[in-house]
Short mmCIF file of C-alpha atoms (C1' of nucleotides) in Angstrom, two decimals:
data_model
loop_
_atom_site.label_atom_id
_atom_site.label_comp_id
_atom_site.label_asym_id
_atom_site.label_seq_id
_atom_site.Cartn_x
_atom_site.Cartn_y
_atom_site.Cartn_z
CA MET A 20 -5.45 -30.28 -28.52
CA ASP A 21 -6.21 -33.37 -30.36
CA GLU A 22 -9.32 -31.70 -31.80
CA LEU A 23 -6.95 -29.07 -33.39
CA VAL A 24 -4.66 -31.61 -34.88
CA GLU A 25 -7.68 -33.63 -36.50
CA ARG A 26 -8.70 -30.45 -38.06
CA GLY A 27 -5.09 -29.94 -39.57
CA VAL A 28 -4.47 -27.03 -37.47
CA ARG A 29 -0.72 -26.37 -36.77
CA ILE A 30 0.45 -26.83 -33.09
CA THR A 31 2.92 -24.03 -32.50
CA ARG A 32 4.76 -23.43 -29.18
CA GLN A 33 2.66 -20.19 -28.63
CA ARG A 34 -0.66 -21.96 -29.21
CA ARG A 35 0.18 -24.83 -26.87
CA VAL A 36 1.08 -22.25 -24.12
CA LEU A 37 -2.16 -20.29 -24.71
CA ILE A 38 -4.32 -23.19 -24.77
CA SER A 39 -2.83 -24.43 -21.45
CA VAL A 40 -3.28 -21.13 -19.78
CA ILE A 41 -6.86 -21.05 -20.82
CA GLN A 42 -7.79 -24.58 -19.80
CA ASN A 43 -6.16 -24.14 -16.35
CA SER A 44 -7.52 -20.74 -15.51
CA PRO A 45 -9.82 -20.44 -12.58
CA THR A 46 -11.13 -17.04 -13.81
CA HIS A 47 -12.40 -15.53 -17.12
CA LEU A 48 -9.48 -14.15 -18.77
CA ASP A 49 -9.36 -11.20 -21.26
CA ALA A 50 -6.60 -11.01 -24.16
CA THR A 51 -4.36 -8.76 -21.89
CA ALA A 52 -4.58 -11.00 -18.87
CA LEU A 53 -4.07 -14.17 -20.91
CA LEU A 54 -0.98 -12.52 -22.49
CA ALA A 55 0.45 -11.64 -19.05
CA ILE A 56 0.01 -15.21 -17.73
CA ALA A 57 1.29 -16.81 -20.92
CA LYS A 58 4.35 -14.64 -21.00
CA GLN A 59 5.33 -16.22 -17.45
CA GLN A 60 5.76 -19.64 -19.54
CA ASP A 61 7.19 -18.14 -22.71
CA SER A 62 8.12 -14.42 -22.72
CA GLY A 63 8.18 -14.15 -26.43
CA ILE A 64 4.39 -14.28 -26.95
CA ASN A 65 2.85 -11.30 -28.64
CA LEU A 66 -0.58 -9.75 -27.98
CA ALA A 67 -1.53 -10.11 -31.78
CA THR A 68 -0.86 -13.79 -31.49
CA VAL A 69 -3.09 -14.02 -28.48
CA TYR A 70 -5.90 -12.42 -30.52
CA ARG A 71 -5.35 -14.73 -33.46
CA THR A 72 -5.34 -17.86 -31.29
CA LEU A 73 -8.46 -16.54 -29.54
CA ALA A 74 -10.15 -16.40 -32.85
CA LEU A 75 -8.93 -19.75 -34.00
CA LEU A 76 -10.20 -21.34 -31.00
CA LYS A 77 -13.42 -19.57 -30.95
CA ASN A 78 -13.96 -20.70 -34.61
CA CYS A 79 -13.23 -24.23 -33.72
CA GLY A 80 -15.82 -24.06 -30.98
CA LEU A 81 -13.18 -24.82 -28.24
CA ILE A 82 -13.77 -21.78 -26.12
CA ASP A 83 -16.69 -19.32 -25.42
CA GLU A 84 -16.39 -15.46 -25.55
CA LEU A 85 -18.18 -13.51 -22.89
CA ASP A 86 -18.92 -9.90 -22.20
CA LEU A 87 -19.76 -10.29 -18.58
CA MET A 88 -22.04 -7.34 -18.93
CA HIS A 89 -18.95 -5.09 -19.74
CA LEU A 90 -18.54 -4.37 -15.94
CA GLU A 91 -15.29 -3.16 -16.67
CA GLY A 92 -14.82 -1.80 -20.13
CA GLU A 93 -15.69 -3.21 -23.58
CA LYS A 94 -13.13 -6.10 -23.67
CA HIS A 95 -14.06 -9.74 -24.08
CA TYR A 96 -13.45 -12.67 -21.70
CA TYR A 97 -12.77 -16.25 -22.75
CA GLU A 98 -13.34 -19.58 -21.04
CA ALA A 99 -12.71 -23.32 -22.17
CA LYS A 100 -16.24 -24.58 -23.48
CA THR A 101 -17.62 -27.35 -21.24
CA SER A 102 -19.90 -30.23 -22.16
CA SER A 103 -23.04 -28.26 -21.02
CA ASP A 104 -23.51 -24.51 -21.34
CA HIS A 105 -23.90 -22.53 -18.32
CA CYS A 106 -24.89 -18.84 -17.86
CA HIS A 107 -23.17 -15.98 -16.20
CA LEU A 108 -24.56 -13.71 -13.66
CA ALA A 109 -22.77 -10.42 -13.27
CA CYS A 110 -23.29 -8.36 -10.18
CA PHE A 111 -23.60 -4.64 -10.86
CA GLY A 112 -23.14 -4.10 -7.18
CA CYS A 113 -19.87 -5.79 -6.31
CA GLY A 114 -18.86 -6.94 -9.58
CA ALA A 115 -18.96 -10.73 -8.69
CA ILE A 116 -19.48 -13.23 -11.52
CA MET A 117 -21.33 -16.32 -10.80
CA GLU A 118 -21.99 -19.35 -13.12
CA TYR A 119 -25.22 -21.24 -13.23
CA ALA A 120 -25.85 -24.26 -15.21
CA SER A 121 -29.28 -25.97 -15.35
CA PRO A 122 -31.05 -28.67 -17.27
CA LEU A 123 -33.74 -26.12 -18.02
CA PHE A 124 -31.26 -24.02 -20.08
CA GLU A 125 -30.37 -27.14 -22.20
CA LYS A 126 -34.12 -27.71 -22.55
CA LEU A 127 -34.66 -24.15 -23.76
CA LYS A 128 -31.87 -24.62 -26.35
CA ARG A 129 -33.41 -27.67 -27.67
CA LYS A 130 -36.84 -26.20 -27.85
CA ILE A 131 -35.55 -23.06 -29.61
CA ALA A 132 -33.83 -25.30 -32.15
CA ALA A 133 -36.81 -27.39 -32.69
CA ASP A 134 -39.27 -24.55 -33.04
CA SER A 135 -37.05 -22.69 -35.42
CA GLY A 136 -34.95 -25.03 -37.32
CA PHE A 137 -31.89 -23.07 -36.20
CA ARG A 138 -28.88 -25.20 -35.62
CA ILE A 139 -27.14 -23.59 -32.52
CA ARG A 140 -23.45 -23.47 -32.57
CA VAL A 141 -22.90 -21.08 -29.77
CA ALA A 142 -25.13 -20.21 -26.98
CA ARG A 143 -24.59 -17.21 -24.60
CA LEU A 144 -26.74 -16.19 -21.66
CA GLU A 145 -25.64 -13.44 -19.62
CA LEU A 146 -27.62 -11.79 -16.82
CA GLY A 147 -27.03 -8.44 -15.11
CA GLY A 148 -28.47 -7.52 -11.67
CA LEU A 149 -27.65 -7.72 -8.03
CA CYS A 150 -26.18 -10.71 -6.31
CA LYS A 151 -28.02 -12.09 -3.13
CA GLN A 152 -25.66 -10.03 -0.80
CA CYS A 153 -26.01 -6.71 -2.84
CA ALA A 154 -29.76 -7.08 -3.20
CA LYS A 155 -30.18 -7.36 0.44
CA THR A 156 -27.79 -4.25 1.05
CA THR A 157 -29.53 -2.17 -1.65
CA ALA A 158 -33.03 -3.09 -0.63
CA MET B 28 -40.60 9.04 -22.12
CA ASP B 29 -42.84 9.59 -19.06
CA GLU B 30 -40.49 7.08 -17.33
CA LEU B 31 -37.51 9.46 -17.75
CA VAL B 32 -39.50 12.58 -16.55
CA GLU B 33 -40.46 10.62 -13.35
CA ARG B 34 -36.75 9.93 -12.68
CA GLY B 35 -36.04 13.51 -13.00
CA VAL B 36 -34.17 13.19 -16.32
CA ARG B 37 -34.27 16.32 -18.38
CA ILE B 38 -35.85 15.85 -21.76
CA THR B 39 -33.79 17.63 -24.44
CA ARG B 40 -34.57 18.09 -28.22
CA GLN B 41 -31.95 15.34 -28.94
CA ARG B 42 -33.06 12.80 -26.37
CA ARG B 43 -36.57 13.01 -27.86
CA VAL B 44 -35.41 12.41 -31.36
CA LEU B 45 -33.08 9.64 -30.33
CA ILE B 46 -35.87 7.85 -28.27
CA SER B 47 -38.35 8.12 -31.09
CA VAL B 48 -35.88 6.76 -33.61
CA ILE B 49 -35.10 3.80 -31.40
CA GLN B 50 -38.87 3.04 -30.64
CA ASN B 51 -39.78 3.27 -34.29
CA SER B 52 -36.87 1.20 -35.82
CA PRO B 53 -37.73 -2.11 -37.38
CA THR B 54 -34.01 -3.11 -37.05
CA HIS B 55 -31.39 -3.16 -34.53
CA LEU B 56 -29.42 -0.04 -34.69
CA ASP B 57 -25.79 0.57 -33.63
CA ALA B 58 -24.67 3.96 -32.54
CA THR B 59 -23.65 5.20 -36.02
CA ALA B 60 -26.73 3.93 -37.81
CA LEU B 61 -28.87 5.46 -35.02
CA LEU B 62 -27.00 8.83 -35.53
CA ALA B 63 -27.61 8.79 -39.34
CA ILE B 64 -31.38 8.36 -38.93
CA ALA B 65 -31.62 10.87 -36.12
CA LYS B 66 -29.75 13.49 -38.24
CA GLN B 67 -32.66 13.26 -40.71
CA GLN B 68 -34.98 14.82 -37.99
CA ASP B 69 -32.33 16.99 -36.46
CA SER B 70 -29.20 17.51 -38.25
CA GLY B 71 -27.26 19.02 -35.32
CA ILE B 72 -26.89 15.73 -33.34
CA ASN B 73 -23.53 14.63 -32.37
CA LEU B 74 -22.30 10.94 -32.00
CA ALA B 75 -21.18 11.85 -28.47
CA THR B 76 -24.76 12.61 -27.79
CA VAL B 77 -25.84 9.30 -29.10
CA TYR B 78 -23.48 7.46 -26.94
CA ARG B 79 -24.43 9.34 -23.85
CA THR B 80 -28.10 8.86 -24.45
CA LEU B 81 -27.76 5.19 -25.05
CA ALA B 82 -25.93 4.87 -21.83
CA LEU B 83 -28.61 6.86 -20.09
CA LEU B 84 -31.41 4.55 -21.64
CA LYS B 85 -29.55 1.42 -20.72
CA ASN B 86 -29.19 2.45 -17.12
CA CYS B 87 -32.68 3.23 -16.80
CA GLY B 88 -33.58 -0.18 -18.25
CA LEU B 89 -35.52 1.27 -21.14
CA ILE B 90 -33.26 -0.35 -23.93
CA ASP B 91 -31.29 -3.63 -24.20
CA GLU B 92 -27.81 -3.83 -25.60
CA LEU B 93 -26.89 -6.71 -27.99
CA ASP B 94 -23.84 -7.99 -29.66
CA LEU B 95 -25.58 -10.09 -32.32
CA MET B 96 -22.65 -12.34 -32.20
CA HIS B 97 -20.36 -9.59 -33.63
CA LEU B 98 -21.37 -10.67 -37.06
CA GLU B 99 -20.10 -7.45 -38.40
CA GLY B 100 -17.52 -5.84 -36.12
CA GLU B 101 -17.27 -5.27 -32.48
CA LYS B 102 -20.06 -2.80 -32.28
CA HIS B 103 -23.12 -2.95 -30.15
CA TYR B 104 -26.92 -2.76 -31.09
CA TYR B 105 -29.71 -1.56 -29.33
CA GLU B 106 -33.48 -2.03 -29.11
CA ALA B 107 -36.36 -0.70 -27.03
CA LYS B 108 -37.05 -3.14 -24.12
CA THR B 109 -40.28 -5.09 -24.35
CA SER B 110 -42.24 -6.56 -21.69
CA SER B 111 -41.09 -9.91 -22.03
CA ASP B 112 -37.41 -10.88 -22.98
CA HIS B 113 -36.68 -12.46 -26.25
CA CYS B 114 -33.41 -14.02 -27.52
CA HIS B 115 -31.62 -13.39 -30.61
CA LEU B 116 -30.47 -15.91 -33.12
CA ALA B 117 -27.67 -14.84 -35.61
CA CYS B 118 -26.97 -16.94 -38.55
CA PHE B 119 -23.24 -17.30 -39.45
CA GLY B 120 -24.27 -18.22 -42.85
CA CYS B 121 -26.39 -15.39 -44.22
CA GLY B 122 -26.27 -12.85 -41.44
CA ALA B 123 -29.84 -12.96 -40.58
CA ILE B 124 -30.93 -11.95 -37.15
CA MET B 125 -34.08 -13.78 -35.88
CA GLU B 126 -35.91 -13.18 -32.58
CA TYR B 127 -37.48 -15.72 -30.33
CA ALA B 128 -39.54 -15.24 -27.30
CA SER B 129 -40.94 -18.14 -25.14
CA PRO B 130 -42.46 -18.58 -21.83
CA LEU B 131 -39.73 -21.25 -21.24
CA PHE B 132 -37.19 -18.44 -21.30
CA GLU B 133 -39.25 -16.58 -18.62
CA LYS B 134 -39.37 -19.64 -16.54
CA LEU B 135 -35.66 -20.18 -16.70
CA LYS B 136 -35.19 -16.64 -15.58
CA ARG B 137 -37.43 -17.02 -12.68
CA LYS B 138 -35.81 -20.34 -11.70
CA ILE B 139 -32.29 -18.79 -11.81
CA ALA B 140 -33.36 -15.87 -9.70
CA ALA B 141 -35.09 -18.33 -7.30
CA ASP B 142 -32.14 -20.69 -7.06
CA SER B 143 -29.45 -18.18 -6.80
CA GLY B 144 -31.08 -15.19 -4.98
CA PHE B 145 -29.86 -13.03 -7.77
CA ARG B 146 -32.01 -10.12 -8.72
CA ILE B 147 -32.01 -9.88 -12.50
CA ARG B 148 -32.17 -6.52 -13.93
CA VAL B 149 -30.92 -7.39 -17.53
CA ALA B 150 -31.10 -10.74 -19.47
CA ARG B 151 -29.40 -11.30 -22.74
CA LEU B 152 -29.50 -14.61 -24.52
CA GLU B 153 -27.80 -14.82 -27.91
CA LEU B 154 -27.36 -17.76 -30.02
CA GLY B 155 -25.01 -18.31 -33.04
CA GLY B 156 -25.35 -20.92 -35.56
CA LEU B 157 -27.14 -21.61 -38.86
CA CYS B 158 -30.52 -20.73 -39.76
CA LYS B 159 -32.96 -23.24 -41.29
CA GLN B 160 -31.99 -22.20 -44.88
CA CYS B 161 -28.38 -22.12 -44.19
CA ALA B 162 -28.37 -25.47 -42.30
CA LYS B 163 -29.82 -27.09 -45.29
CA THR B 164 -27.47 -25.65 -47.76
CA THR B 165 -24.44 -26.40 -45.63
CA ALA B 166 -25.53 -29.93 -44.78
"C1'" DT C 8 16.76 -32.82 -44.77
"C1'" DT C 9 14.14 -29.91 -47.71
"C1'" DT C 10 10.24 -27.68 -48.77
"C1'" DT C 11 6.46 -24.53 -48.39
"C1'" DA C 12 2.31 -22.92 -46.62
"C1'" DC C 13 1.02 -21.62 -42.29
"C1'" DT C 14 2.57 -18.57 -38.23
"C1'" DT C 15 4.60 -14.96 -35.67
"C1'" DG C 16 6.38 -10.40 -33.82
"C1'" DC C 17 6.37 -5.89 -34.31
"C1'" DG C 18 4.44 -1.60 -35.14
"C1'" DA C 19 1.14 0.88 -37.42
"C1'" DA C 20 -3.83 1.25 -38.40
"C1'" DT C 21 -8.56 1.00 -37.39
"C1'" DG C 22 -12.88 1.58 -35.23
"C1'" DA C 23 -15.88 2.02 -31.44
"C1'" DT C 24 -16.46 4.43 -27.49
"C1'" DT C 25 -15.28 7.98 -24.02
"C1'" DC C 26 -13.49 12.23 -22.48
"C1'" DT C 27 -12.57 17.40 -21.94
"C1'" DC C 28 -14.24 21.66 -21.72
"C1'" DA C 29 -16.40 25.84 -23.14
"C1'" DA C 30 -21.12 27.17 -24.83
"C1'" DC C 31 -25.93 26.14 -24.40
"C1'" DT C 32 -30.53 25.07 -22.50
"C1'" DG C 33 -34.55 22.67 -19.86
"C1'" DG C 34 -37.56 23.56 -16.48
"C1'" DG C 35 -38.19 24.94 -11.57
"C1'" DA C 36 -38.09 29.38 -8.74
"C1'" DA C 37 -39.17 34.13 -8.40
"C1'" DT D 21 -42.95 35.45 -17.77
"C1'" DT D 22 -38.15 35.91 -16.98
"C1'" DC D 23 -34.14 34.40 -14.52
"C1'" DC D 24 -30.86 31.11 -13.22
"C1'" DC D 25 -28.04 27.12 -12.87
"C1'" DA D 26 -27.23 22.18 -12.95
"C1'" DG D 27 -27.26 19.31 -16.25
"C1'" DT D 28 -26.40 18.77 -21.49
"C1'" DT D 29 -24.36 19.47 -25.76
"C1'" DG D 30 -20.84 19.74 -29.91
"C1'" DA D 31 -16.44 19.35 -31.45
"C1'" DG D 32 -12.40 17.22 -31.68
"C1'" DA D 33 -8.90 14.97 -29.02
"C1'" DA D 34 -7.91 10.87 -26.42
"C1'" DT D 35 -8.38 5.98 -25.20
"C1'" DC D 36 -8.74 1.17 -25.62
"C1'" DA D 37 -9.55 -3.05 -27.58
"C1'" DT D 38 -8.70 -5.42 -31.68
"C1'" DT D 39 -6.95 -6.04 -36.46
"C1'" DC D 40 -3.65 -5.56 -40.37
"C1'" DG D 41 0.68 -5.68 -43.26
"C1'" DC D 42 4.74 -7.63 -44.01
"C1'" DA D 43 9.26 -9.63 -43.44
"C1'" DA D 44 11.33 -13.40 -40.75
"C1'" DG D 45 10.67 -17.80 -38.52
"C1'" DT D 46 8.83 -22.75 -38.26
"C1'" DA D 47 5.77 -26.91 -38.09
"C1'" DA D 48 5.25 -31.04 -40.38
"C1'" DA D 49 4.47 -33.27 -44.97
"C1'" DA D 50 7.45 -35.35 -48.40
#
DNA sequence: TTTTACTTGCGAATGATTCTCAACTGGGAA
DNA sequence: TTCCCAGTTGAGAATCATTCGCAAGTAAAA
């Protein structure tokens, strides 16, 4: 939140609620789910505001946008950005979403940046396949 | 193409054209662009068929689906799958899309699979930021 | 407190993608 | 080769996520 103030972004009632919901959510939320939860705290929030706030937070680098392999439709999911990036494993069998962080991922990013001169602002690694359980069953 | 025959997929006139366009395209195509090019070879192709064929090829693992950081809208882009995965770097400055393949990426995938027991079928690594040129200008 | 540029809510608009269904056609069987 | 039919297509409507336009509301600087 302080990050936003520093950037001169106005902190409105709606933004406060939305940010808190995103930061406290145990799951990856899409815009509609985020709205539903936010409405419990502030019934007057509108879906357009949700989208506008997500765009704002994304541009400020405070949240990441995910596809999660589009396991259920073409929508996007959001999560608060953490210090080190992690990748998402989406199981085509049971729909489970797992997270995986590794120093090797960080190393790969550094190498890509070094090799190409590209200044990385967002990194998104998503894998689709079968989780341990489903791989066993399908095998 | 042989891959499809083996799987018992019917090879229609439209599919033949679409596959050839995808395989020969020097750029990443979205559904509409793919349709436009395909129509030059077979004017009767329909957008619905393009989407159906893309879904088919994606499920068979013959093409990869990309977002390219949604630099220009929420559409998807497609490319023929190659033997080794590569990641895509999308420049927020000039819109350039660069590709980058590295043994380290393959190694990371193997490590993730080994650590988690996940059987990877699709891997998508997309980076957004500034290319060498734009990073210099903005700095 | 006043001011004003930035935000919001609402509903309409957009754009990508999917669906429905009748007509069509690969490619195996006869 | 011809026949047959399950799988495929075209056309347009439908769906779904996301964005826009604009009048009314509101942070927060002065």
